[in-house]
Short mmCIF file of C-alpha atoms in Angstrom, two decimals:
data_model
loop_
_atom_site.label_atom_id
_atom_site.label_comp_id
_atom_site.label_asym_id
_atom_site.label_seq_id
_atom_site.Cartn_x
_atom_site.Cartn_y
_atom_site.Cartn_z
CA MET A 1119 88.57 73.58 124.47
CA SER A 1120 92.27 72.68 124.67
CA ASP A 1121 94.63 74.12 127.27
CA THR A 1122 96.50 75.90 124.45
CA GLN A 1123 93.36 77.65 123.23
CA SER A 1124 92.40 78.57 126.80
CA GLU A 1125 95.81 80.15 127.32
CA LEU A 1126 95.51 82.10 124.07
CA ASP A 1127 92.04 83.31 124.96
CA ALA A 1128 93.30 84.50 128.33
CA GLN A 1129 96.32 86.21 126.76
CA PHE A 1130 94.58 87.98 123.88
CA SER A 1131 90.80 88.10 124.07
CA GLY A 1132 90.33 89.42 127.60
CA THR A 1133 90.82 92.92 128.92
CA LYS A 1134 93.14 94.47 131.46
CA SER A 1135 93.58 97.77 133.20
CA VAL A 1136 94.65 100.49 130.81
CA ALA A 1137 98.43 100.72 130.57
CA ASP A 1138 99.85 103.94 132.01
CA ALA A 1139 101.24 105.03 128.63
CA LEU A 1140 97.82 104.57 127.01
CA ARG A 1141 95.56 106.25 129.56
CA PHE A 1142 93.37 109.19 128.59
CA ASP A 1143 90.80 111.55 130.10
CA GLU A 1144 87.75 109.30 130.53
CA GLY A 1145 85.61 112.26 131.52
CA ALA A 1146 86.38 113.97 128.20
CA LEU A 1147 85.49 110.78 126.35
CA GLU A 1148 82.18 110.47 128.19
CA LYS A 1149 81.32 114.06 127.36
CA TRP A 1150 82.00 113.31 123.67
CA MET A 1151 79.96 110.09 123.80
CA LYS A 1152 76.95 111.93 125.26
CA ALA A 1153 77.09 114.46 122.43
CA GLN A 1154 77.89 112.13 119.52
CA VAL A 1155 76.61 108.59 120.19
CA ASP A 1156 72.89 108.02 119.84
CA GLY A 1157 71.39 106.34 122.91
CA TYR A 1158 74.51 106.68 125.04
CA ALA A 1159 73.91 106.57 128.79
CA GLY A 1160 76.66 106.26 131.41
CA PRO A 1161 78.34 105.66 133.74
CA LEU A 1162 81.31 104.49 131.68
CA GLU A 1163 83.93 101.88 132.53
CA VAL A 1164 87.08 101.66 130.40
CA SER A 1165 89.49 98.73 130.06
CA GLN A 1166 92.11 97.81 127.47
CA PHE A 1167 91.99 94.74 125.24
CA ARG A 1168 94.94 92.40 125.54
CA GLY A 1169 96.79 91.36 122.42
CA GLY A 1170 98.83 92.80 119.61
CA GLN A 1171 96.73 95.62 118.21
CA SER A 1172 98.75 98.14 116.23
CA ASN A 1173 96.21 100.75 117.31
CA PRO A 1174 95.37 100.61 121.04
CA THR A 1175 91.86 99.20 121.50
CA TYR A 1176 89.59 99.61 124.52
CA LYS A 1177 86.37 98.10 125.80
CA LEU A 1178 83.78 100.62 126.93
CA VAL A 1179 81.06 99.26 129.22
CA THR A 1180 77.86 101.07 130.23
CA PRO A 1181 74.80 99.65 132.00
CA GLY A 1182 72.93 99.25 128.71
CA ARG A 1183 75.56 98.60 126.01
CA GLN A 1184 79.17 97.70 125.31
CA TYR A 1185 81.34 99.55 122.82
CA VAL A 1186 84.85 99.35 121.39
CA LEU A 1187 87.11 102.38 121.08
CA ARG A 1188 90.10 102.26 118.76
CA ARG A 1189 92.63 105.08 118.66
CA LYS A 1190 95.97 106.05 117.23
CA PRO A 1191 98.85 105.34 119.61
CA PRO A 1192 100.52 108.31 121.27
CA GLY A 1193 103.94 109.48 120.20
CA VAL A 1194 105.65 110.15 116.88
CA LEU A 1195 104.16 107.94 114.15
CA LEU A 1196 105.38 106.89 110.72
CA PRO A 1197 103.77 108.73 107.79
CA SER A 1198 100.28 107.40 106.92
CA ALA A 1199 100.44 104.77 109.69
CA HIS A 1200 97.64 104.03 112.18
CA ALA A 1201 94.93 105.62 110.07
CA VAL A 1202 91.91 105.07 112.28
CA GLU A 1203 89.95 107.58 110.19
CA ARG A 1204 90.25 105.26 107.19
CA GLU A 1205 89.23 102.25 109.28
CA TYR A 1206 86.08 104.06 110.29
CA THR A 1207 85.27 105.14 106.74
CA VAL A 1208 85.67 101.70 105.18
CA MET A 1209 83.82 99.74 107.87
CA LYS A 1210 80.89 102.14 107.78
CA ALA A 1211 80.67 101.92 103.98
CA LEU A 1212 81.06 98.14 103.79
CA GLY A 1213 78.52 97.53 106.53
CA GLU A 1214 76.00 99.49 104.49
CA GLN A 1215 76.67 97.05 101.61
CA GLY A 1216 75.86 93.99 103.70
CA PHE A 1217 79.45 93.01 104.44
CA PRO A 1218 80.09 91.72 107.99
CA ALA A 1219 81.50 94.85 109.62
CA PRO A 1220 80.71 96.26 113.08
CA HIS A 1221 78.24 99.13 113.36
CA MET A 1222 80.10 102.43 113.64
CA PHE A 1223 78.88 104.97 116.19
CA GLY A 1224 81.20 107.87 115.57
CA LEU A 1225 84.63 109.21 114.62
CA CYS A 1226 86.56 111.91 116.48
CA GLU A 1227 89.48 113.50 114.66
CA ASP A 1228 90.07 116.16 117.33
CA PRO A 1229 93.18 115.20 119.35
CA GLU A 1230 92.08 117.52 122.14
CA VAL A 1231 89.48 114.98 123.37
CA ILE A 1232 91.66 112.02 124.38
CA GLY A 1233 95.02 112.95 122.85
CA THR A 1234 94.69 111.23 119.46
CA ALA A 1235 92.02 110.57 116.83
CA PHE A 1236 89.68 107.66 117.62
CA TYR A 1237 86.41 105.99 116.69
CA VAL A 1238 83.73 104.09 118.58
CA MET A 1239 82.01 100.98 117.20
CA GLU A 1240 79.77 98.24 118.48
CA PHE A 1241 81.14 95.39 120.57
CA VAL A 1242 80.38 92.22 118.56
CA GLU A 1243 79.76 89.07 120.59
CA GLY A 1244 81.30 86.02 118.96
CA ARG A 1245 84.37 83.84 118.66
CA ILE A 1246 87.89 84.98 117.81
CA PHE A 1247 90.41 82.25 117.03
CA TRP A 1248 93.95 83.27 117.93
CA ASP A 1249 95.52 79.98 116.91
CA ALA A 1250 95.32 79.26 113.17
CA TYR A 1251 95.45 75.53 113.92
CA LEU A 1252 92.09 75.74 115.74
CA PRO A 1253 93.02 73.34 118.55
CA GLY A 1254 90.27 71.34 120.23
CA MET A 1255 88.05 71.24 117.14
CA GLU A 1256 86.94 68.44 114.88
CA PRO A 1257 88.39 68.39 111.34
CA SER A 1258 84.96 69.19 109.90
CA GLU A 1259 84.70 72.28 112.12
CA ARG A 1260 88.10 73.55 110.99
CA ARG A 1261 87.22 73.06 107.35
CA ALA A 1262 83.92 74.91 107.77
CA LEU A 1263 85.56 77.88 109.50
CA TYR A 1264 88.22 78.25 106.82
CA ASN A 1265 85.54 77.95 104.16
CA ALA A 1266 83.67 80.81 105.84
CA SER A 1267 86.84 82.89 105.92
CA ASN A 1268 87.38 82.26 102.21
CA ALA A 1269 83.77 83.19 101.42
CA ALA A 1270 83.93 86.47 103.37
CA LEU A 1271 87.06 87.58 101.52
CA ALA A 1272 85.50 86.74 98.16
CA GLN A 1273 82.44 88.76 99.21
CA LEU A 1274 84.66 91.75 100.04
CA HIS A 1275 86.39 91.59 96.68
CA ALA A 1276 83.05 91.49 94.86
CA ILE A 1277 81.75 94.75 96.36
CA ASP A 1278 81.27 97.54 93.82
CA VAL A 1279 83.48 100.34 95.13
CA GLU A 1280 81.48 102.99 93.27
CA LYS A 1281 78.20 101.81 94.78
CA ALA A 1282 79.79 101.64 98.22
CA GLY A 1283 80.98 105.23 97.97
CA LEU A 1284 84.61 104.15 98.14
CA ALA A 1285 85.79 105.07 94.64
CA ASP A 1286 88.21 107.60 96.14
CA TYR A 1287 89.37 105.31 98.98
CA GLY A 1288 92.63 104.63 97.11
CA LYS A 1289 94.32 105.32 93.82
CA PRO A 1290 93.29 103.14 90.86
CA GLY A 1291 95.90 101.01 89.12
CA ASN A 1292 99.65 100.50 89.70
CA TYR A 1293 98.86 98.87 93.04
CA PHE A 1294 102.08 96.92 93.43
CA GLU A 1295 104.26 99.80 92.31
CA ARG A 1296 102.65 102.04 94.92
CA GLN A 1297 102.63 99.45 97.70
CA ILE A 1298 106.22 98.34 97.18
CA GLY A 1299 107.24 101.99 97.20
CA ARG A 1300 105.23 102.65 100.33
CA TRP A 1301 106.61 99.72 102.30
CA THR A 1302 110.13 100.40 101.12
CA LYS A 1303 109.81 103.95 102.43
CA GLN A 1304 108.24 102.79 105.70
CA TYR A 1305 110.90 100.13 106.17
CA LYS A 1306 113.76 102.55 105.52
CA ALA A 1307 112.23 105.08 107.93
CA ALA A 1308 112.15 102.40 110.65
CA GLU A 1309 115.39 100.59 109.70
CA THR A 1310 117.62 99.78 112.66
CA ARG A 1311 120.24 97.66 110.85
CA ALA A 1312 121.08 96.57 107.32
CA ILE A 1313 119.34 93.40 106.09
CA PRO A 1314 120.70 92.40 102.65
CA ALA A 1315 117.67 90.24 101.77
CA MET A 1316 115.35 93.23 102.23
CA ASP A 1317 117.53 95.33 99.94
CA ARG A 1318 117.47 92.60 97.27
CA LEU A 1319 113.68 92.37 97.51
CA ILE A 1320 113.34 96.14 97.25
CA GLU A 1321 115.15 95.93 93.91
CA TRP A 1322 113.53 92.70 92.60
CA LEU A 1323 109.85 93.21 93.43
CA PRO A 1324 109.10 96.31 91.28
CA ALA A 1325 110.76 94.69 88.27
CA ASN A 1326 108.66 91.52 88.52
CA ALA A 1327 105.20 92.75 89.53
CA PRO A 1328 102.29 91.35 87.48
CA ALA A 1329 99.78 93.64 85.81
CA GLN A 1330 96.72 94.51 87.89
CA GLU A 1331 93.55 93.09 86.32
CA ARG A 1332 90.90 93.98 88.91
CA THR A 1333 90.40 96.63 91.58
CA SER A 1334 88.57 96.10 94.86
CA VAL A 1335 88.70 97.09 98.49
CA VAL A 1336 91.60 95.17 99.98
CA HIS A 1337 91.69 94.56 103.73
CA GLY A 1338 95.47 94.44 103.96
CA ASP A 1339 95.72 92.21 107.04
CA TYR A 1340 93.16 89.48 106.41
CA ARG A 1341 93.79 86.57 108.75
CA LEU A 1342 91.76 84.40 111.09
CA ASP A 1343 92.33 86.42 114.26
CA ASN A 1344 91.02 89.59 112.59
CA MET A 1345 87.57 87.99 112.23
CA ILE A 1346 84.75 87.43 114.67
CA PHE A 1347 82.79 84.25 114.01
CA HIS A 1348 79.21 83.53 115.03
CA PRO A 1349 79.05 82.03 118.56
CA THR A 1350 77.91 78.64 117.27
CA GLU A 1351 77.89 78.73 113.45
CA PRO A 1352 80.84 78.65 111.00
CA ARG A 1353 80.05 82.16 109.78
CA VAL A 1354 82.02 85.42 109.84
CA ILE A 1355 79.96 88.12 111.53
CA ALA A 1356 82.60 90.88 111.68
CA VAL A 1357 85.96 91.60 110.09
CA LEU A 1358 88.21 93.87 112.15
CA ASP A 1359 91.44 95.86 111.88
CA TRP A 1360 91.15 97.80 108.60
CA GLU A 1361 94.14 100.05 109.23
CA LEU A 1362 95.96 98.87 106.09
CA SER A 1363 92.94 98.78 103.79
CA THR A 1364 92.80 100.62 100.47
CA LEU A 1365 91.74 100.07 96.88
CA GLY A 1366 94.01 97.60 95.17
CA ASP A 1367 94.59 94.21 93.64
CA PRO A 1368 92.39 91.59 95.32
CA LEU A 1369 94.99 88.90 94.59
CA ALA A 1370 97.45 90.70 96.86
CA ASP A 1371 94.85 90.56 99.62
CA PHE A 1372 94.03 86.90 99.10
CA THR A 1373 97.65 85.81 98.92
CA TYR A 1374 98.43 87.70 102.14
CA GLN A 1375 96.22 85.18 103.93
CA LEU A 1376 97.66 82.41 101.77
CA MET A 1377 101.08 83.08 103.32
CA GLN A 1378 99.84 80.90 106.17
CA TRP A 1379 100.26 77.89 103.87
CA ARG A 1380 103.76 78.89 102.73
CA THR A 1381 105.47 79.87 105.97
CA PRO A 1382 106.85 77.68 108.77
CA LYS A 1383 105.17 77.65 112.14
CA GLU A 1384 107.92 79.66 113.84
CA ILE A 1385 107.55 82.66 111.51
CA ARG A 1386 103.79 83.13 111.21
CA SER A 1387 102.15 80.10 112.80
CA GLY A 1388 102.36 78.75 109.28
CA PHE A 1389 101.27 75.45 107.81
CA LEU A 1390 104.42 74.63 105.82
CA GLY A 1391 105.15 70.90 106.13
CA VAL A 1392 102.00 70.19 108.18
CA ASP A 1393 99.56 67.36 107.39
CA LEU A 1394 96.55 69.61 106.81
CA LYS A 1395 94.25 66.85 105.61
CA SER A 1396 94.35 65.17 109.02
CA LEU A 1397 93.45 68.49 110.65
CA GLY A 1398 90.63 69.20 108.22
CA ILE A 1399 92.24 72.50 107.16
CA PRO A 1400 92.06 73.01 103.38
CA THR A 1401 95.32 72.54 101.49
CA GLU A 1402 96.77 75.48 99.60
CA GLU A 1403 95.42 74.04 96.35
CA GLU A 1404 91.93 73.63 97.83
CA TYR A 1405 91.90 77.12 99.33
CA VAL A 1406 93.05 78.70 96.07
CA ALA A 1407 90.48 76.70 94.07
CA ALA A 1408 87.64 77.76 96.39
CA TYR A 1409 88.56 81.45 96.10
CA CYS A 1410 88.95 81.22 92.33
CA GLU A 1411 85.55 79.55 91.98
CA ARG A 1412 83.92 82.26 94.09
CA THR A 1413 85.57 85.08 92.15
CA GLY A 1414 85.32 83.64 88.64
CA ARG A 1415 89.02 82.95 88.07
CA SER A 1416 90.71 80.05 86.32
CA GLY A 1417 93.76 80.23 88.59
CA ILE A 1418 96.43 82.56 90.00
CA PRO A 1419 99.51 82.94 87.76
CA LYS A 1420 102.76 84.17 89.35
CA LEU A 1421 101.70 82.91 92.76
CA ASP A 1422 105.31 82.92 94.01
CA PHE A 1423 105.60 86.66 93.33
CA TYR A 1424 102.52 87.37 95.45
CA ILE A 1425 103.85 85.29 98.33
CA ALA A 1426 107.31 86.90 98.21
CA TYR A 1427 105.73 90.36 98.04
CA ASN A 1428 103.50 89.70 101.05
CA ILE A 1429 106.31 88.30 103.20
CA PHE A 1430 108.40 91.38 102.31
CA ARG A 1431 105.47 93.57 103.29
CA LEU A 1432 104.99 91.68 106.57
CA ALA A 1433 108.69 92.11 107.36
CA GLY A 1434 108.32 95.84 106.74
CA ILE A 1435 105.34 96.02 109.09
CA ALA A 1436 107.24 94.06 111.75
CA GLN A 1437 110.18 96.44 111.47
CA GLY A 1438 107.88 99.41 111.98
CA VAL A 1439 106.31 97.87 115.09
CA TYR A 1440 109.76 97.01 116.42
CA ALA A 1441 111.03 100.55 115.86
CA ARG A 1442 107.99 101.92 117.70
CA ALA A 1443 108.66 99.53 120.57
CA LEU A 1444 112.17 100.90 120.91
CA GLN A 1445 110.56 104.33 121.34
CA GLY A 1446 108.25 102.93 124.00
CA ASN A 1447 105.07 103.54 121.97
CA ALA A 1448 103.98 100.02 120.93
CA SER A 1449 100.72 98.81 122.48
CA ASN A 1450 101.87 95.18 122.49
CA GLU A 1451 104.46 94.45 125.17
CA ARG A 1452 105.87 91.67 122.96
CA ALA A 1453 106.47 94.00 120.02
CA LYS A 1454 110.25 94.03 120.50
CA GLU A 1455 110.33 90.30 119.74
CA LEU A 1456 109.23 91.12 116.20
CA GLY A 1457 112.59 92.69 115.51
CA ALA A 1458 114.24 89.28 115.57
CA LEU A 1459 111.82 87.99 112.91
CA VAL A 1460 112.43 90.65 110.26
CA GLU A 1461 115.64 89.14 108.86
CA PRO A 1462 114.39 85.50 108.71
CA MET A 1463 111.21 86.67 106.97
CA ALA A 1464 113.18 88.69 104.44
CA GLU A 1465 115.55 85.80 103.74
CA TYR A 1466 112.67 83.40 103.27
CA ALA A 1467 110.89 85.83 100.93
CA TRP A 1468 114.07 86.08 98.87
CA THR A 1469 114.29 82.28 98.48
CA ILE A 1470 110.74 82.33 97.06
CA ALA A 1471 111.60 85.26 94.78
CA GLU A 1472 114.60 83.39 93.43
CA LYS A 1473 112.37 80.44 92.56
CA ALA A 1474 109.90 82.74 90.83
#
């Protein structure tokens, strides 16, 4: 393993003592666990995962089992943000359909227990790759891992939402109209300064959205570091962080990950201008072709629209995290740095929109 990957693992994948602003009554949690989680037996040790989780995430260790607790952050939150209840619902349903999701032990919507709603799920042992370049690996290993990522997303988009009990998980149709409206509203609620490129995108995107042809569960934040891979095999064994999931257009979901190929390294650890063949990482054309083959498509028309939309959406998310950081509520101590990225992302999205 390279020094870079070791540093990333130490920064993100380990745990630390719970930050003062994110502490809660561990005795109250243990009482809830005893009543709600089958097979629970203490004593309980609580630590906080490092990294950039939008919802604070904790490791719970007992003598016989390890768990993960994920909760809403404390403080005033934007409307519909940090919906841990929805994360719980979708992971439970998808796991029952054979999709790689962690086993869910229980959901608590009563804020009196630890201060906010939360859920408890299994701790999945495996590999998380924080660097999209997969340093220290052979080209064949990189290709296999990206192929597995592509396959898992195609599997998600093939799940019958009726059969999974998720037909009411989101509104059918008009996905882009609703999402652009949602992120415009969220962005304006968190706006700290005027960014002309964001205003131009807010006007251009609704007028140029393609018609929605299919409806599926969409993850909303599908990227390599939201997956747990098998300890030794190139296989996704759990997909995490479903806060932004809903029913929608699967092409929006796929092209969110595809942003990696269209953005420069300084904005999103992107692949723009990189010799991917030497690394073994699929090119954009190869990645698109693999997804289309798996989902029975002949191609993806209006690809530039999807990319511009997703960068706009990412800029809106970054602005929300930044605004929360200014209030002192963000769980990632580096969240304030995101504020500086909002304008460059918006300007880059606008250059793609102009081409489209």
